PDB file of C-alpha atoms and ligand atoms in Angstrom:
ATOM      1  CA  MET A 107      12.978  28.150  -6.389  1.00 87.00           C
ATOM      2  CA  LYS A 108      12.547  26.007  -3.289  1.00 95.00           C
ATOM      3  CA  LEU A 109      10.850  22.583  -3.247  1.00 96.00           C
ATOM      4  CA  PHE A 110       7.503  23.723  -1.825  1.00 97.00           C
ATOM      5  CA  ASP A 111       7.246  27.260  -3.130  1.00 96.00           C
ATOM      6  CA  ASN A 112       3.537  28.231  -3.053  1.00 93.00           C
ATOM      7  CA  LYS A 113       2.488  24.795  -1.708  1.00 98.00           C
ATOM      8  CA  ILE A 114      -0.147  24.374   0.995  1.00 98.00           C
ATOM      9  CA  ILE A 115       0.519  21.431   3.298  1.00 98.00           C
ATOM     10  CA  ILE A 116      -1.418  20.178   6.333  1.00 98.00           C
ATOM     11  CA  VAL A 117       0.524  18.330   9.053  1.00 98.00           C
ATOM     12  CA  THR A 118      -1.092  16.472  11.978  1.00 98.00           C
ATOM     13  CA  GLY A 119       0.822  15.702  15.162  1.00 98.00           C
ATOM     14  CA  ALA A 120       2.730  18.817  14.127  1.00 98.00           C
ATOM     15  CA  ALA A 121       4.017  19.622  17.596  1.00 98.00           C
ATOM     16  CA  GLY A 122       5.438  16.143  18.165  1.00 98.00           C
ATOM     17  CA  GLY A 123       9.066  15.129  17.810  1.00 97.00           C
ATOM     18  CA  MET A 124       8.776  14.208  14.141  1.00 98.00           C
ATOM     19  CA  GLY A 125       5.952  16.648  13.402  1.00 98.00           C
ATOM     20  CA  LYS A 126       7.966  19.673  14.435  1.00 98.00           C
ATOM     21  CA  ALA A 127      10.960  18.659  12.315  1.00 98.00           C
ATOM     22  CA  ILE A 128       8.595  18.121   9.367  1.00 98.00           C
ATOM     23  CA  VAL A 129       7.005  21.555   9.884  1.00 98.00           C
ATOM     24  CA  GLN A 130      10.427  23.200  10.014  1.00 98.00           C
ATOM     25  CA  GLU A 131      11.668  21.369   6.925  1.00 98.00           C
ATOM     26  CA  LEU A 132       8.565  22.324   4.915  1.00 98.00           C
ATOM     27  CA  LEU A 133       8.845  25.971   6.010  1.00 98.00           C
ATOM     28  CA  ASN A 134      12.520  25.970   5.000  1.00 98.00           C
ATOM     29  CA  GLU A 135      11.401  24.827   1.547  1.00 98.00           C
ATOM     30  CA  ASP A 136       8.904  27.723   1.367  1.00 97.00           C
ATOM     31  CA  ALA A 137       5.669  25.809   2.028  1.00 98.00           C
ATOM     32  CA  THR A 138       2.698  27.281   3.844  1.00 98.00           C
ATOM     33  CA  VAL A 139       2.102  24.845   6.698  1.00 98.00           C
ATOM     34  CA  ILE A 140      -1.183  24.218   8.491  1.00 98.00           C
ATOM     35  CA  ALA A 141      -0.113  22.561  11.747  1.00 98.00           C
ATOM     36  CA  LEU A 142      -2.641  20.563  13.779  1.00 98.00           C
ATOM     37  CA  ASP A 143      -2.038  19.120  17.238  1.00 98.00           C
ATOM     38  CA  LEU A 144      -3.766  18.630  20.582  1.00 98.00           C
ATOM     39  CA  SER A 145      -1.385  21.261  21.917  1.00 98.00           C
ATOM     40  CA  THR A 146       0.666  23.573  19.708  1.00 97.00           C
ATOM     41  CA  LYS A 147       2.752  24.978  22.578  1.00 97.00           C
ATOM     42  CA  ASN A 148       5.836  23.160  21.330  1.00 97.00           C
ATOM     43  CA  LEU A 149       5.617  25.149  18.076  1.00 98.00           C
ATOM     44  CA  GLU A 150       5.572  28.558  19.758  1.00 97.00           C
ATOM     45  CA  ASP A 151       9.287  29.091  19.152  1.00 97.00           C
ATOM     46  CA  ILE A 152       8.742  28.892  15.386  1.00 97.00           C
ATOM     47  CA  GLN A 153       7.493  32.323  14.486  1.00 89.00           C
ATOM     48  CA  HIS A 154       6.768  32.256  10.794  1.00 95.00           C
ATOM     49  CA  GLU A 155       4.259  34.057   8.591  1.00 96.00           C
ATOM     50  CA  ARG A 156       3.677  30.836   6.611  1.00 98.00           C
ATOM     51  CA  LEU A 157       2.904  28.739   9.704  1.00 98.00           C
ATOM     52  CA  LEU A 158      -0.731  28.483  10.848  1.00 98.00           C
ATOM     53  CA  THR A 159      -1.401  26.468  13.977  1.00 98.00           C
ATOM     54  CA  TYR A 160      -4.667  24.905  15.109  1.00 98.00           C
ATOM     55  CA  GLU A 161      -5.102  23.268  18.495  1.00 98.00           C
ATOM     56  CA  THR A 162      -7.494  20.417  17.868  1.00 98.00           C
ATOM     57  CA  ASN A 163      -8.090  16.774  18.481  1.00 98.00           C
ATOM     58  CA  VAL A 164      -7.862  15.242  15.013  1.00 98.00           C
ATOM     59  CA  LEU A 165     -10.656  12.868  16.029  1.00 98.00           C
ATOM     60  CA  ALA A 166     -12.983  15.883  16.269  1.00 98.00           C
ATOM     61  CA  GLU A 167     -14.309  15.205  12.799  1.00 98.00           C
ATOM     62  CA  GLU A 168     -16.474  18.322  12.324  1.00 98.00           C
ATOM     63  CA  ASN A 169     -13.609  20.522  13.400  1.00 98.00           C
ATOM     64  CA  ILE A 170     -11.255  18.895  10.901  1.00 98.00           C
ATOM     65  CA  GLN A 171     -13.769  19.270   8.072  1.00 98.00           C
ATOM     66  CA  LYS A 172     -14.126  22.947   8.990  1.00 98.00           C
ATOM     67  CA  ILE A 173     -10.376  23.598   9.145  1.00 98.00           C
ATOM     68  CA  VAL A 174      -9.738  21.826   5.824  1.00 98.00           C
ATOM     69  CA  SER A 175     -12.592  23.736   4.128  1.00 98.00           C
ATOM     70  CA  GLU A 176     -11.231  27.027   5.485  1.00 98.00           C
ATOM     71  CA  VAL A 177      -7.768  26.208   4.172  1.00 98.00           C
ATOM     72  CA  TYR A 178      -9.189  25.483   0.714  1.00 98.00           C
ATOM     73  CA  GLU A 179     -11.302  28.656   0.735  1.00 97.00           C
ATOM     74  CA  ASN A 180      -8.317  30.780   1.785  1.00 97.00           C
ATOM     75  CA  TYR A 181      -5.693  29.305  -0.543  1.00 97.00           C
ATOM     76  CA  GLY A 182      -7.720  27.698  -3.341  1.00 97.00           C
ATOM     77  CA  LYS A 183      -5.853  24.392  -3.009  1.00 97.00           C
ATOM     78  CA  ILE A 184      -4.397  21.777  -0.686  1.00 98.00           C
ATOM     79  CA  ASP A 185      -1.188  20.231  -2.024  1.00 98.00           C
ATOM     80  CA  GLY A 186      -0.283  17.849   0.748  1.00 98.00           C
ATOM     81  CA  LEU A 187      -1.354  16.085   3.916  1.00 98.00           C
ATOM     82  CA  VAL A 188       1.138  14.555   6.337  1.00 99.00           C
ATOM     83  CA  ASN A 189      -0.370  12.311   9.016  1.00 98.00           C
ATOM     84  CA  ALA A 190       2.338  12.458  11.674  1.00 98.00           C
ATOM     85  CA  LEU A 191       0.270  12.085  14.830  1.00 98.00           C
ATOM     86  CA  GLY A 192       0.221   8.923  16.869  1.00 98.00           C
ATOM     87  CA  ILE A 193       0.242   7.441  20.326  1.00 98.00           C
ATOM     88  CA  ALA A 194       2.338   4.629  21.778  1.00 96.00           C
ATOM     89  CA  GLN A 195       1.482   1.535  23.789  1.00 97.00           C
ATOM     90  CA  ALA A 196       3.410   0.606  26.924  1.00 94.00           C
ATOM     91  CA  ALA A 197       4.585  -2.982  26.379  1.00 94.00           C
ATOM     92  CA  THR A 198       1.768  -5.111  27.876  1.00 96.00           C
ATOM     93  CA  PRO A 199       0.872  -8.821  27.599  1.00 97.00           C
ATOM     94  CA  VAL A 200      -2.190  -9.178  25.365  1.00 98.00           C
ATOM     95  CA  GLU A 201      -4.370 -10.634  28.115  1.00 98.00           C
ATOM     96  CA  GLU A 202      -3.849  -7.479  30.150  1.00 98.00           C
ATOM     97  CA  VAL A 203      -4.813  -5.057  27.381  1.00 98.00           C
ATOM     98  CA  THR A 204      -8.256  -3.575  28.000  1.00 98.00           C
ATOM     99  CA  LEU A 205     -10.851  -2.979  25.317  1.00 98.00           C
ATOM    100  CA  GLU A 206     -10.607   0.731  26.120  1.00 98.00           C
ATOM    101  CA  GLU A 207      -6.869   0.698  25.405  1.00 98.00           C
ATOM    102  CA  TRP A 208      -7.411  -1.204  22.145  1.00 98.00           C
ATOM    103  CA  ASP A 209     -10.091   1.283  21.050  1.00 98.00           C
ATOM    104  CA  ARG A 210      -7.981   4.283  22.053  1.00 98.00           C
ATOM    105  CA  LEU A 211      -4.961   3.150  20.011  1.00 98.00           C
ATOM    106  CA  LEU A 212      -6.999   2.171  16.967  1.00 98.00           C
ATOM    107  CA  ASN A 213      -9.021   5.373  17.104  1.00 98.00           C
ATOM    108  CA  VAL A 214      -6.071   7.712  17.344  1.00 98.00           C
ATOM    109  CA  ASN A 215      -3.674   5.857  15.057  1.00 98.00           C
ATOM    110  CA  VAL A 216      -6.158   4.717  12.390  1.00 98.00           C
ATOM    111  CA  LYS A 217      -9.491   6.514  12.534  1.00 98.00           C
ATOM    112  CA  SER A 218      -7.616   9.842  12.485  1.00 98.00           C
ATOM    113  CA  LEU A 219      -6.194   8.901   9.054  1.00 98.00           C
ATOM    114  CA  PHE A 220      -9.675   8.235   7.735  1.00 98.00           C
ATOM    115  CA  ILE A 221     -10.920  11.584   9.069  1.00 98.00           C
ATOM    116  CA  THR A 222      -8.090  13.698   7.634  1.00 98.00           C
ATOM    117  CA  SER A 223      -7.899  11.856   4.304  1.00 98.00           C
ATOM    118  CA  ARG A 224     -11.641  11.963   3.769  1.00 98.00           C
ATOM    119  CA  ALA A 225     -11.580  15.702   4.434  1.00 98.00           C
ATOM    120  CA  VAL A 226      -8.813  16.584   1.924  1.00 98.00           C
ATOM    121  CA  VAL A 227      -9.562  14.110  -0.878  1.00 98.00           C
ATOM    122  CA  PRO A 228     -12.565  15.954  -2.419  1.00 98.00           C
ATOM    123  CA  PHE A 229     -10.413  19.076  -2.824  1.00 98.00           C
ATOM    124  CA  MET A 230      -7.430  17.136  -4.161  1.00 98.00           C
ATOM    125  CA  LYS A 231      -9.738  15.441  -6.677  1.00 98.00           C
ATOM    126  CA  GLN A 232     -10.868  18.852  -7.940  1.00 97.00           C
ATOM    127  CA  GLN A 233      -7.207  19.817  -8.417  1.00 96.00           C
ATOM    128  CA  LYS A 234      -6.400  16.423  -9.940  1.00 97.00           C
ATOM    129  CA  LYS A 235      -3.286  16.432  -7.803  1.00 98.00           C
ATOM    130  CA  GLY A 236      -2.187  15.876  -4.233  1.00 98.00           C
ATOM    131  CA  SER A 237       0.168  13.954  -2.005  1.00 98.00           C
ATOM    132  CA  ILE A 238      -0.719  12.193   1.231  1.00 98.00           C
ATOM    133  CA  ILE A 239       1.855  10.676   3.568  1.00 98.00           C
ATOM    134  CA  THR A 240       1.210   8.577   6.637  1.00 98.00           C
ATOM    135  CA  ILE A 241       3.823   7.907   9.285  1.00 98.00           C
ATOM    136  CA  ALA A 242       3.235   4.283  10.312  1.00 98.00           C
ATOM    137  CA  SER A 243       6.028   2.198  11.909  1.00 98.00           C
ATOM    138  CA  ILE A 244       8.542  -0.493  11.032  1.00 98.00           C
ATOM    139  CA  SER A 245       7.013  -2.419  13.954  1.00 97.00           C
ATOM    140  CA  ALA A 246       4.120  -3.242  11.613  1.00 97.00           C
ATOM    141  CA  VAL A 247       6.427  -5.669   9.799  1.00 96.00           C
ATOM    142  CA  ARG A 248       9.125  -6.223  12.440  1.00 96.00           C
ATOM    143  CA  PRO A 249       7.113  -6.565  15.654  1.00 96.00           C
ATOM    144  CA  ARG A 250       8.193  -6.560  19.269  1.00 92.00           C
ATOM    145  CA  PRO A 251       6.576  -8.426  22.184  1.00 95.00           C
ATOM    146  CA  GLY A 252       3.895  -6.583  24.126  1.00 96.00           C
ATOM    147  CA  LEU A 253       3.144  -3.966  21.489  1.00 96.00           C
ATOM    148  CA  GLN A 254       0.436  -5.978  19.660  1.00 98.00           C
ATOM    149  CA  THR A 255      -2.221  -3.238  19.686  1.00 98.00           C
ATOM    150  CA  TYR A 256       0.099  -0.476  18.474  1.00 98.00           C
ATOM    151  CA  ILE A 257       1.431  -2.867  15.827  1.00 98.00           C
ATOM    152  CA  ALA A 258      -2.112  -3.687  14.666  1.00 98.00           C
ATOM    153  CA  SER A 259      -2.826   0.025  14.339  1.00 98.00           C
ATOM    154  CA  LYS A 260       0.281   0.624  12.246  1.00 98.00           C
ATOM    155  CA  GLY A 261      -0.466  -2.367  10.000  1.00 98.00           C
ATOM    156  CA  ALA A 262      -3.916  -0.911   9.437  1.00 98.00           C
ATOM    157  CA  ALA A 263      -2.385   2.493   8.722  1.00 98.00           C
ATOM    158  CA  GLU A 264      -0.192   1.038   5.978  1.00 98.00           C
ATOM    159  CA  SER A 265      -3.044  -1.005   4.475  1.00 98.00           C
ATOM    160  CA  PHE A 266      -5.375   2.001   4.484  1.00 98.00           C
ATOM    161  CA  THR A 267      -2.689   4.048   2.735  1.00 98.00           C
ATOM    162  CA  ARG A 268      -2.227   1.402   0.044  1.00 98.00           C
ATOM    163  CA  GLY A 269      -5.985   1.169  -0.398  1.00 98.00           C
ATOM    164  CA  LEU A 270      -6.187   4.904  -0.939  1.00 98.00           C
ATOM    165  CA  ALA A 271      -3.230   4.835  -3.328  1.00 98.00           C
ATOM    166  CA  ILE A 272      -4.991   2.535  -5.793  1.00 98.00           C
ATOM    167  CA  GLU A 273      -8.313   4.319  -5.393  1.00 98.00           C
ATOM    168  CA  LEU A 274      -6.913   7.797  -5.930  1.00 98.00           C
ATOM    169  CA  ALA A 275      -4.243   7.164  -8.578  1.00 98.00           C
ATOM    170  CA  GLU A 276      -6.642   7.991 -11.430  1.00 98.00           C
ATOM    171  CA  HIS A 277      -7.170  11.388  -9.788  1.00 98.00           C
ATOM    172  CA  GLY A 278      -3.453  12.189  -9.737  1.00 98.00           C
ATOM    173  CA  ILE A 279      -3.292  11.828  -5.951  1.00 98.00           C
ATOM    174  CA  ARG A 280      -0.260   9.970  -4.561  1.00 98.00           C
ATOM    175  CA  VAL A 281      -0.467   8.216  -1.198  1.00 98.00           C
ATOM    176  CA  ASN A 282       2.576   6.753   0.564  1.00 98.00           C
ATOM    177  CA  THR A 283       3.665   5.384   3.920  1.00 98.00           C
ATOM    178  CA  ILE A 284       6.847   5.951   5.901  1.00 98.00           C
ATOM    179  CA  HIS A 285       7.916   3.303   8.398  1.00 98.00           C
ATOM    180  CA  PRO A 286      10.253   4.919  10.919  1.00 98.00           C
ATOM    181  CA  GLY A 287      12.505   2.728  13.007  1.00 97.00           C
ATOM    182  CA  PRO A 288      12.955   3.545  16.697  1.00 95.00           C
ATOM    183  CA  ALA A 289      13.195   7.308  16.815  1.00 93.00           C
ATOM    184  CA  ASP A 290      14.609   9.575  19.464  1.00 91.00           C
ATOM    185  CA  THR A 291      11.439  11.434  20.494  1.00 90.00           C
ATOM    186  CA  THR A 292       9.463  11.438  23.742  1.00 88.00           C
ATOM    187  CA  MET A 293       7.280   8.697  22.256  1.00 90.00           C
ATOM    188  CA  LEU A 294      10.105   6.142  22.359  1.00 88.00           C
ATOM    189  CA  GLY A 295      10.164   6.039  26.153  1.00 85.00           C
ATOM    190  CA  LYS A 296       6.414   5.368  26.202  1.00 89.00           C
ATOM    191  CA  PHE A 297       6.925   1.898  24.722  1.00 87.00           C
ATOM    192  CA  THR A 298       8.673   0.887  27.960  1.00 83.00           C
ATOM    193  CA  SER A 299       6.703  -1.605  30.055  1.00 82.00           C
ATOM    194  CA  ASN A 300       5.147  -0.180  33.230  1.00 80.00           C
ATOM    195  CA  GLY A 301       7.874   0.212  35.843  1.00 80.00           C
ATOM    196  CA  GLY A 302      10.661  -0.374  33.275  1.00 82.00           C
ATOM    197  CA  ASP A 303      13.709   1.863  32.937  1.00 85.00           C
ATOM    198  CA  ILE A 304      13.167   4.225  29.992  1.00 84.00           C
ATOM    199  CA  GLU A 305      16.831   5.038  29.242  1.00 87.00           C
ATOM    200  CA  GLN A 306      17.847   1.396  29.537  1.00 87.00           C
ATOM    201  CA  THR A 307      15.013   0.331  27.210  1.00 85.00           C
ATOM    202  CA  LYS A 308      16.019   2.960  24.668  1.00 86.00           C
ATOM    203  CA  GLU A 309      19.628   1.774  24.657  1.00 86.00           C
ATOM    204  CA  GLU A 310      19.320  -1.983  25.206  1.00 85.00           C
ATOM    205  CA  ILE A 311      16.207  -2.707  23.193  1.00 86.00           C
ATOM    206  CA  PHE A 312      15.873   0.046  20.658  1.00 89.00           C
ATOM    207  CA  ARG A 313      19.270   1.459  19.718  1.00 91.00           C
ATOM    208  CA  LYS A 314      20.869  -1.966  19.596  1.00 92.00           C
ATOM    209  CA  SER A 315      18.110  -3.163  17.252  1.00 93.00           C
ATOM    210  CA  VAL A 316      19.181  -0.732  14.507  1.00 96.00           C
ATOM    211  CA  PRO A 317      21.811  -2.255  12.175  1.00 97.00           C
ATOM    212  CA  LEU A 318      23.192   1.165  11.245  1.00 97.00           C
ATOM    213  CA  GLY A 319      23.876   1.697  14.941  1.00 95.00           C
ATOM    214  CA  ARG A 320      21.947   4.807  15.929  1.00 95.00           C
ATOM    215  CA  LEU A 321      18.396   5.816  16.688  1.00 95.00           C
ATOM    216  CA  ILE A 322      16.459   7.535  13.944  1.00 96.00           C
ATOM    217  CA  VAL A 323      16.215  11.310  14.484  1.00 97.00           C
ATOM    218  CA  PRO A 324      13.244  13.508  13.508  1.00 98.00           C
ATOM    219  CA  GLN A 325      15.237  15.125  10.688  1.00 98.00           C
ATOM    220  CA  ASP A 326      15.626  11.689   9.032  1.00 98.00           C
ATOM    221  CA  ILE A 327      11.836  11.486   8.842  1.00 98.00           C
ATOM    222  CA  ALA A 328      11.472  15.112   7.725  1.00 98.00           C
ATOM    223  CA  ASN A 329      13.901  14.433   4.842  1.00 98.00           C
ATOM    224  CA  ALA A 330      11.863  11.430   3.698  1.00 98.00           C
ATOM    225  CA  VAL A 331       8.579  13.333   3.987  1.00 98.00           C
ATOM    226  CA  SER A 332      10.024  16.178   1.960  1.00 98.00           C
ATOM    227  CA  PHE A 333      11.069  13.826  -0.846  1.00 98.00           C
ATOM    228  CA  LEU A 334       7.806  11.867  -0.991  1.00 98.00           C
ATOM    229  CA  LEU A 335       5.658  14.995  -0.853  1.00 98.00           C
ATOM    230  CA  SER A 336       7.573  16.689  -3.634  1.00 97.00           C
ATOM    231  CA  ASP A 337       7.334  16.316  -7.395  1.00 95.00           C
ATOM    232  CA  LYS A 338      10.674  14.477  -7.251  1.00 97.00           C
ATOM    233  CA  ALA A 339       8.506  11.499  -6.221  1.00 98.00           C
ATOM    234  CA  GLU A 340       5.845  12.135  -8.875  1.00 98.00           C
ATOM    235  CA  ILE A 341       5.765   8.485 -10.025  1.00 98.00           C
ATOM    236  CA  ILE A 342       5.770   7.014  -6.518  1.00 98.00           C
ATOM    237  CA  THR A 343       2.486   5.923  -4.975  1.00 98.00           C
ATOM    238  CA  GLY A 344       1.400   3.049  -2.745  1.00 98.00           C
ATOM    239  CA  SER A 345       4.981   2.699  -1.546  1.00 98.00           C
ATOM    240  CA  THR A 346       6.325   2.229   1.929  1.00 98.00           C
ATOM    241  CA  LEU A 347       9.659   3.859   2.636  1.00 98.00           C
ATOM    242  CA  ASN A 348      11.507   2.358   5.603  1.00 98.00           C
ATOM    243  CA  VAL A 349      13.475   5.069   7.400  1.00 98.00           C
ATOM    244  CA  ASP A 350      14.803   2.713   9.996  1.00 98.00           C
ATOM    245  CA  GLY A 351      18.577   2.212   9.770  1.00 98.00           C
ATOM    246  CA  GLY A 352      17.913  -1.321   8.572  1.00 98.00           C
ATOM    247  CA  ARG A 353      15.725  -2.353  11.518  1.00 97.00           C
ATOM    248  CA  GLY A 354      13.259  -3.960   9.086  1.00 97.00           C
ATOM    249  CA  LEU A 355      15.870  -6.373   7.716  1.00 97.00           C
TER     250      LEU A 355
HETATM  251  N1  NAD B1289       9.197   7.614  18.081  1.00 94.22           N
HETATM  252  C1  NAD B1289       9.305   6.399  17.555  1.00 94.22           C
HETATM  253  O1  NAD B1289      10.147   5.575  17.933  1.00 94.22           O
HETATM  254  C2  NAD B1289       8.409   5.997  16.413  1.00 94.22           C
HETATM  255  C3  NAD B1289       8.761   4.869  15.655  1.00 94.22           C
HETATM  256  C4  NAD B1289       7.941   4.485  14.599  1.00 94.22           C
HETATM  257  C5  NAD B1289       6.824   5.235  14.293  1.00 94.22           C
HETATM  258  N2  NAD B1289       6.504   6.325  15.029  1.00 94.22           N
HETATM  259  C6  NAD B1289       5.306   7.082  14.645  1.00 94.22           C
HETATM  260  O2  NAD B1289       5.697   8.360  14.190  1.00 94.22           O
HETATM  261  C7  NAD B1289       4.652   9.324  14.410  1.00 94.22           C
HETATM  262  C8  NAD B1289       5.222  10.509  15.161  1.00 94.22           C
HETATM  263  O3  NAD B1289       5.729  10.059  16.396  1.00 94.22           O
HETATM  264  P1  NAD B1289       6.662  10.957  17.355  1.00 94.22           P
HETATM  265  O4  NAD B1289       7.784  10.114  17.759  1.00 94.22           O
HETATM  266  O5  NAD B1289       6.899  12.300  16.740  1.00 94.22           O
HETATM  267  O6  NAD B1289       5.675  11.087  18.624  1.00 94.22           O
HETATM  268  P2  NAD B1289       5.357  12.324  19.569  1.00 94.22           P
HETATM  269  O7  NAD B1289       4.658  11.738  20.737  1.00 94.22           O
HETATM  270  O8  NAD B1289       6.571  13.147  19.787  1.00 94.22           O
HETATM  271  O9  NAD B1289       4.332  13.186  18.700  1.00 94.22           O
HETATM  272  C9  NAD B1289       3.018  12.777  18.432  1.00 94.22           C
HETATM  273  C10 NAD B1289       2.144  14.029  18.371  1.00 94.22           C
HETATM  274  O10 NAD B1289       0.806  13.621  18.012  1.00 94.22           O
HETATM  275  C11 NAD B1289      -0.078  14.448  18.748  1.00 94.22           C
HETATM  276  N3  NAD B1289      -1.377  13.781  18.865  1.00 94.22           N
HETATM  277  C12 NAD B1289      -1.631  12.579  19.445  1.00 94.22           C
HETATM  278  N4  NAD B1289      -2.946  12.312  19.376  1.00 94.22           N
HETATM  279  C13 NAD B1289      -3.538  13.364  18.739  1.00 94.22           C
HETATM  280  C14 NAD B1289      -4.870  13.674  18.375  1.00 94.22           C
HETATM  281  N5  NAD B1289      -5.880  12.851  18.664  1.00 94.22           N
HETATM  282  N6  NAD B1289      -5.112  14.833  17.742  1.00 94.22           N
HETATM  283  C15 NAD B1289      -4.092  15.686  17.446  1.00 94.22           C
HETATM  284  N7  NAD B1289      -2.808  15.453  17.770  1.00 94.22           N
HETATM  285  C16 NAD B1289      -2.532  14.300  18.405  1.00 94.22           C
HETATM  286  C17 NAD B1289       0.584  14.605  20.107  1.00 94.22           C
HETATM  287  O11 NAD B1289       0.061  15.735  20.813  1.00 94.22           O
HETATM  288  C18 NAD B1289       2.048  14.765  19.725  1.00 94.22           C
HETATM  289  O12 NAD B1289       2.409  16.124  19.556  1.00 94.22           O
HETATM  290  C19 NAD B1289       3.565   8.542  15.172  1.00 94.22           C
HETATM  291  O13 NAD B1289       2.590   8.098  14.264  1.00 94.22           O
HETATM  292  C20 NAD B1289       4.317   7.364  15.746  1.00 94.22           C
HETATM  293  O14 NAD B1289       3.461   6.267  16.011  1.00 94.22           O
HETATM  294  C21 NAD B1289       7.275   6.730  16.084  1.00 94.22           C
END
C-alpha cells in the first residue's frame, strides 16, 4: 500500500514550481489531489484520474468555501491541506515600499492561509483527524536586506501555523510549517532588485548562501511535505522543518 492510498489532499499554488512537484509526489503515493491555482495551465501535462484542478484565486473566499464543501460532499473527508502558494517581493528599501505592495504580500501570503484553513478545519474536526502544512520560508528567521515585507509575511505564516497547531491538537489535527531555503523555481528570480541580473543574483546571493552548496529543488520540498502529511509524522505538530541546505544556520 502506498503512503496516501485513499487520501484526499488539497494543494494551493499547485501549478507553481514546488506545488507541481508536491502534486506529482502525492499522486505517485496514490492520493487524490485537489489542485488550486490562479492558472492550472502548468498542470495540463499531468493527466491523472485522481487529479482535480480548480482555477481560482485563493483569496476568493466564497469560492474556496464552495470548493472545500464540494470536496467533502464528494469524498466524505479531507485528509490534508498543503498551502504552497505565495508571491515574492523584489528587493526594495523599506521607504520605497508602498502600502499597496505591503497589503498585496500580506494578503496573498497570510490571509490565504486563514481562508483555506478556516474552510477545511470544520470538516477535519468532524473526522478528528487532519494534517495541514504551510510553506513559509527560511527568510523568516534568516532575513535578507530589502525583503522586509515578504519576510514579515512568512513570519506571520509560521506564527499562524503554530497558533493553529495548539488550538487543533485536541481535535487530532496536526499543523506544521516548512521553511524552504532558496529554491530553483521561477519565484527565485523575482527576489532580484529592479534592474538587477537574475542569474547573477541566483548564483552570487542565493546559491552561495546555502552551506550544502546547491539550491533547493522542488522535489526536496515535495519529500518533506510527503513525510509531514503522512502518518509517519503522527506525533509531529507545531514544528517547523527547515529544508534549506543549512541556510538557517
Ligand atoms: N522559490 C524560493 O526560493 C522559495 C524559498 C522559500 C519559500 N518559498 C515559498 O514556497 C512557496 C512556493 O513557491 P514557488 O517557488 O513554488 O513559487 P512559484 O511562483 O513557482 O509558485 C507559486 C504559485 O502560487 C500561485 N498563486 C499565487 N498567488 C495565488 C493566489 N492568490 N491564488 C491562487 N494561487 C496563487 C501562483 O500562480 C504560482 O503557481 C511560496 O509560499 C514561496 O513563498 C519559495
